[in-house]
C-alpha atoms as an extended CHARMM CRD file, in Angstrom:
* protein
*
       104  EXT
         1         1  UNK       CA             96.3240000000       18.6800000000      153.3680000000  PROA      1               0.0000000000
         2         2  UNK       CA            100.0430000000       19.3820000000      153.7370000000  PROA      2               0.0000000000
         3         3  UNK       CA            102.3940000000       17.6610000000      156.1480000000  PROA      3               0.0000000000
         4         4  UNK       CA            105.9780000000       18.8690000000      156.5980000000  PROA      4               0.0000000000
         5         5  UNK       CA            105.9670000000       20.7350000000      153.3080000000  PROA      5               0.0000000000
         6         6  UNK       CA            104.7820000000       17.7590000000      151.2610000000  PROA      6               0.0000000000
         7         7  UNK       CA            101.3970000000       18.1910000000      149.6620000000  PROA      7               0.0000000000
         8         8  UNK       CA             98.7570000000       15.5260000000      149.4740000000  PROA      8               0.0000000000
         9         9  UNK       CA            100.0800000000       14.2830000000      146.1180000000  PROA      9               0.0000000000
        10        10  UNK       CA            100.7990000000       10.5860000000      145.8530000000  PROA      10              0.0000000000
        11        11  UNK       CA            104.4890000000        9.9770000000      145.2480000000  PROA      11              0.0000000000
        12        12  UNK       CA            105.5650000000        6.6100000000      143.9090000000  PROA      12              0.0000000000
        13        13  UNK       CA            108.8690000000        6.3940000000      145.7640000000  PROA      13              0.0000000000
        14        14  UNK       CA            111.0630000000        8.3190000000      148.1360000000  PROA      14              0.0000000000
        15        15  UNK       CA            113.1380000000       10.0060000000      145.3840000000  PROA      15              0.0000000000
        16        16  UNK       CA            110.0290000000       11.6350000000      143.8900000000  PROA      16              0.0000000000
        17        17  UNK       CA            109.3660000000       13.6440000000      147.0640000000  PROA      17              0.0000000000
        18        18  UNK       CA            110.6120000000       17.2330000000      146.6580000000  PROA      18              0.0000000000
        19        19  UNK       CA            113.4640000000       18.0690000000      148.9860000000  PROA      19              0.0000000000
        20        20  UNK       CA            113.4070000000       21.0890000000      151.2690000000  PROA      20              0.0000000000
        21        21  UNK       CA            116.0850000000       23.5300000000      150.1390000000  PROA      21              0.0000000000
        22        22  UNK       CA            118.5230000000       25.0130000000      152.6300000000  PROA      22              0.0000000000
        23        23  UNK       CA            118.2960000000       28.5770000000      151.3270000000  PROA      23              0.0000000000
        24        24  UNK       CA            115.1670000000       29.1020000000      149.3030000000  PROA      24              0.0000000000
        25        25  UNK       CA            115.5110000000       32.0890000000      146.9920000000  PROA      25              0.0000000000
        26        26  UNK       CA            113.3410000000       34.8660000000      148.2820000000  PROA      26              0.0000000000
        27        27  UNK       CA            112.7480000000       37.5350000000      145.6590000000  PROA      27              0.0000000000
        28        28  UNK       CA            110.4080000000       39.5720000000      147.8190000000  PROA      28              0.0000000000
        29        29  UNK       CA            111.6150000000       43.1610000000      148.1380000000  PROA      29              0.0000000000
        30        30  UNK       CA            112.5970000000       44.3160000000      151.5840000000  PROA      30              0.0000000000
        31        31  UNK       CA            110.0430000000       46.6430000000      153.0550000000  PROA      31              0.0000000000
        32        32  UNK       CA            111.1400000000       50.0560000000      154.2590000000  PROA      32              0.0000000000
        33        33  UNK       CA            110.1960000000       49.2030000000      157.8280000000  PROA      33              0.0000000000
        34        34  UNK       CA            112.7320000000       46.3640000000      157.7850000000  PROA      34              0.0000000000
        35        35  UNK       CA            115.6700000000       48.5500000000      156.7150000000  PROA      35              0.0000000000
        36        36  UNK       CA            117.7710000000       50.1010000000      159.4550000000  PROA      36              0.0000000000
        37        37  UNK       CA            120.2450000000       52.9370000000      159.0080000000  PROA      37              0.0000000000
        38        38  UNK       CA            122.7270000000       53.6310000000      161.7600000000  PROA      38              0.0000000000
        39        39  UNK       CA            125.2450000000       56.4420000000      162.0480000000  PROA      39              0.0000000000
        40        40  UNK       CA            128.6320000000       55.4650000000      163.4170000000  PROA      40              0.0000000000
        41        41  UNK       CA            130.8510000000       58.1590000000      164.9010000000  PROA      41              0.0000000000
        42        42  UNK       CA            133.5430000000       55.7220000000      166.0380000000  PROA      42              0.0000000000
        43        43  UNK       CA            136.1670000000       57.0010000000      163.5890000000  PROA      43              0.0000000000
        44        44  UNK       CA            135.4830000000       60.6370000000      164.4760000000  PROA      44              0.0000000000
        45        45  UNK       CA            135.5550000000       59.8650000000      168.2060000000  PROA      45              0.0000000000
        46        46  UNK       CA            138.8550000000       58.0470000000      167.7540000000  PROA      46              0.0000000000
        47        47  UNK       CA            140.3120000000       61.0100000000      165.8660000000  PROA      47              0.0000000000
        48        48  UNK       CA            139.2280000000       63.4010000000      168.6280000000  PROA      48              0.0000000000
        49        49  UNK       CA            140.6770000000       61.1490000000      171.3290000000  PROA      49              0.0000000000
        50        50  UNK       CA            143.9910000000       61.0710000000      169.4370000000  PROA      50              0.0000000000
        51        51  UNK       CA            144.0200000000       64.8650000000      169.2880000000  PROA      51              0.0000000000
        52        52  UNK       CA            143.2950000000       65.0870000000      173.0140000000  PROA      52              0.0000000000
        53        53  UNK       CA            146.1390000000       62.7050000000      173.8340000000  PROA      53              0.0000000000
        54        54  UNK       CA            148.4990000000       64.7160000000      171.5930000000  PROA      54              0.0000000000
        55        55  UNK       CA            147.4110000000       67.8850000000      173.3690000000  PROA      55              0.0000000000
        56        56  UNK       CA            148.1230000000       66.3310000000      176.7480000000  PROA      56              0.0000000000
        57        57  UNK       CA            151.5130000000       65.0520000000      175.5820000000  PROA      57              0.0000000000
        58        58  UNK       CA            152.4410000000       68.4980000000      174.2230000000  PROA      58              0.0000000000
        59        59  UNK       CA            151.3240000000       70.2610000000      177.3980000000  PROA      59              0.0000000000
        60        60  UNK       CA            153.5550000000       67.9850000000      179.4450000000  PROA      60              0.0000000000
        61        61  UNK       CA            156.4550000000       68.5260000000      177.0350000000  PROA      61              0.0000000000
        62        62  UNK       CA            156.0230000000       72.3070000000      177.2010000000  PROA      62              0.0000000000
        63        63  UNK       CA            156.2590000000       72.1910000000      181.0110000000  PROA      63              0.0000000000
        64        64  UNK       CA            159.7660000000       70.7620000000      180.7650000000  PROA      64              0.0000000000
        65        65  UNK       CA            160.9680000000       72.9300000000      177.8670000000  PROA      65              0.0000000000
        66        66  UNK       CA            160.0080000000       76.2920000000      176.4540000000  PROA      66              0.0000000000
        67        67  UNK       CA            160.2750000000       75.3240000000      172.7960000000  PROA      67              0.0000000000
        68        68  UNK       CA            158.2000000000       77.5730000000      170.5330000000  PROA      68              0.0000000000
        69        69  UNK       CA            157.6480000000       74.7950000000      168.0290000000  PROA      69              0.0000000000
        70        70  UNK       CA            155.8860000000       72.7580000000      170.6930000000  PROA      70              0.0000000000
        71        71  UNK       CA            153.6910000000       75.7300000000      171.5660000000  PROA      71              0.0000000000
        72        72  UNK       CA            152.8100000000       76.1940000000      167.8990000000  PROA      72              0.0000000000
        73        73  UNK       CA            151.8980000000       72.5160000000      167.6030000000  PROA      73              0.0000000000
        74        74  UNK       CA            149.7780000000       72.7790000000      170.7400000000  PROA      74              0.0000000000
        75        75  UNK       CA            147.9410000000       75.8130000000      169.3530000000  PROA      75              0.0000000000
        76        76  UNK       CA            147.2760000000       73.9750000000      166.1020000000  PROA      76              0.0000000000
        77        77  UNK       CA            145.8820000000       70.9150000000      167.9080000000  PROA      77              0.0000000000
        78        78  UNK       CA            143.6930000000       73.0600000000      170.1510000000  PROA      78              0.0000000000
        79        79  UNK       CA            142.2900000000       74.7920000000      167.0580000000  PROA      79              0.0000000000
        80        80  UNK       CA            141.5120000000       71.4130000000      165.5000000000  PROA      80              0.0000000000
        81        81  UNK       CA            139.7940000000       70.3040000000      168.6950000000  PROA      81              0.0000000000
        82        82  UNK       CA            137.6540000000       73.4450000000      168.7350000000  PROA      82              0.0000000000
        83        83  UNK       CA            136.5190000000       72.6190000000      165.2030000000  PROA      83              0.0000000000
        84        84  UNK       CA            136.0440000000       68.8800000000      165.6430000000  PROA      84              0.0000000000
        85        85  UNK       CA            134.9640000000       68.2560000000      169.2300000000  PROA      85              0.0000000000
        86        86  UNK       CA            131.2680000000       69.0180000000      168.7590000000  PROA      86              0.0000000000
        87        87  UNK       CA            128.0940000000       67.1960000000      167.7540000000  PROA      87              0.0000000000
        88        88  UNK       CA            127.7550000000       68.9750000000      164.4110000000  PROA      88              0.0000000000
        89        89  UNK       CA            131.1700000000       67.7690000000      163.2350000000  PROA      89              0.0000000000
        90        90  UNK       CA            130.3780000000       64.2440000000      164.4300000000  PROA      90              0.0000000000
        91        91  UNK       CA            127.1060000000       64.2080000000      162.4860000000  PROA      91              0.0000000000
        92        92  UNK       CA            128.7300000000       65.5230000000      159.3140000000  PROA      92              0.0000000000
        93        93  UNK       CA            131.5270000000       62.9480000000      159.3960000000  PROA      93              0.0000000000
        94        94  UNK       CA            129.6010000000       59.9370000000      160.6690000000  PROA      94              0.0000000000
        95        95  UNK       CA            129.5220000000       56.7870000000      158.5720000000  PROA      95              0.0000000000
        96        96  UNK       CA            126.1530000000       55.4250000000      157.5300000000  PROA      96              0.0000000000
        97        97  UNK       CA            125.7530000000       51.7440000000      158.2500000000  PROA      97              0.0000000000
        98        98  UNK       CA            122.7680000000       50.0050000000      156.7110000000  PROA      98              0.0000000000
        99        99  UNK       CA            121.3670000000       46.7010000000      157.7840000000  PROA      99              0.0000000000
       100       100  UNK       CA            118.2430000000       44.6820000000      158.2290000000  PROA      100             0.0000000000
       101       101  UNK       CA            116.0380000000       44.4220000000      161.2500000000  PROA      101             0.0000000000
       102       102  UNK       CA            116.0590000000       40.7030000000      161.8610000000  PROA      102             0.0000000000
       103       103  UNK       CA            112.8890000000       39.8280000000      163.6770000000  PROA      103             0.0000000000
       104       104  UNK       CA            113.7970000000       36.5870000000      165.4160000000  PROA      104             0.0000000000
């Protein structure tokens, strides 16, 4: 019979009773079903949003002046957006985040 983690052994005094440890060492390997992998595209999405805001800023600047350098910069940013603003690019540049499925 076991009550509160203490077996049926007869202990002579209180100090002989084994204490419950706060963090018992668990050497059991984590099963594959408990591992979780998540892809994060936050950095890629942030990069794309920055490019879109630059594009908008350049378009507004071009309306007020006809500077060729601004047009060249706009063309370069639009080319980058064509390459990066798609699901394939997001998948290729996503960060893998691993964790555990905590079943509480």
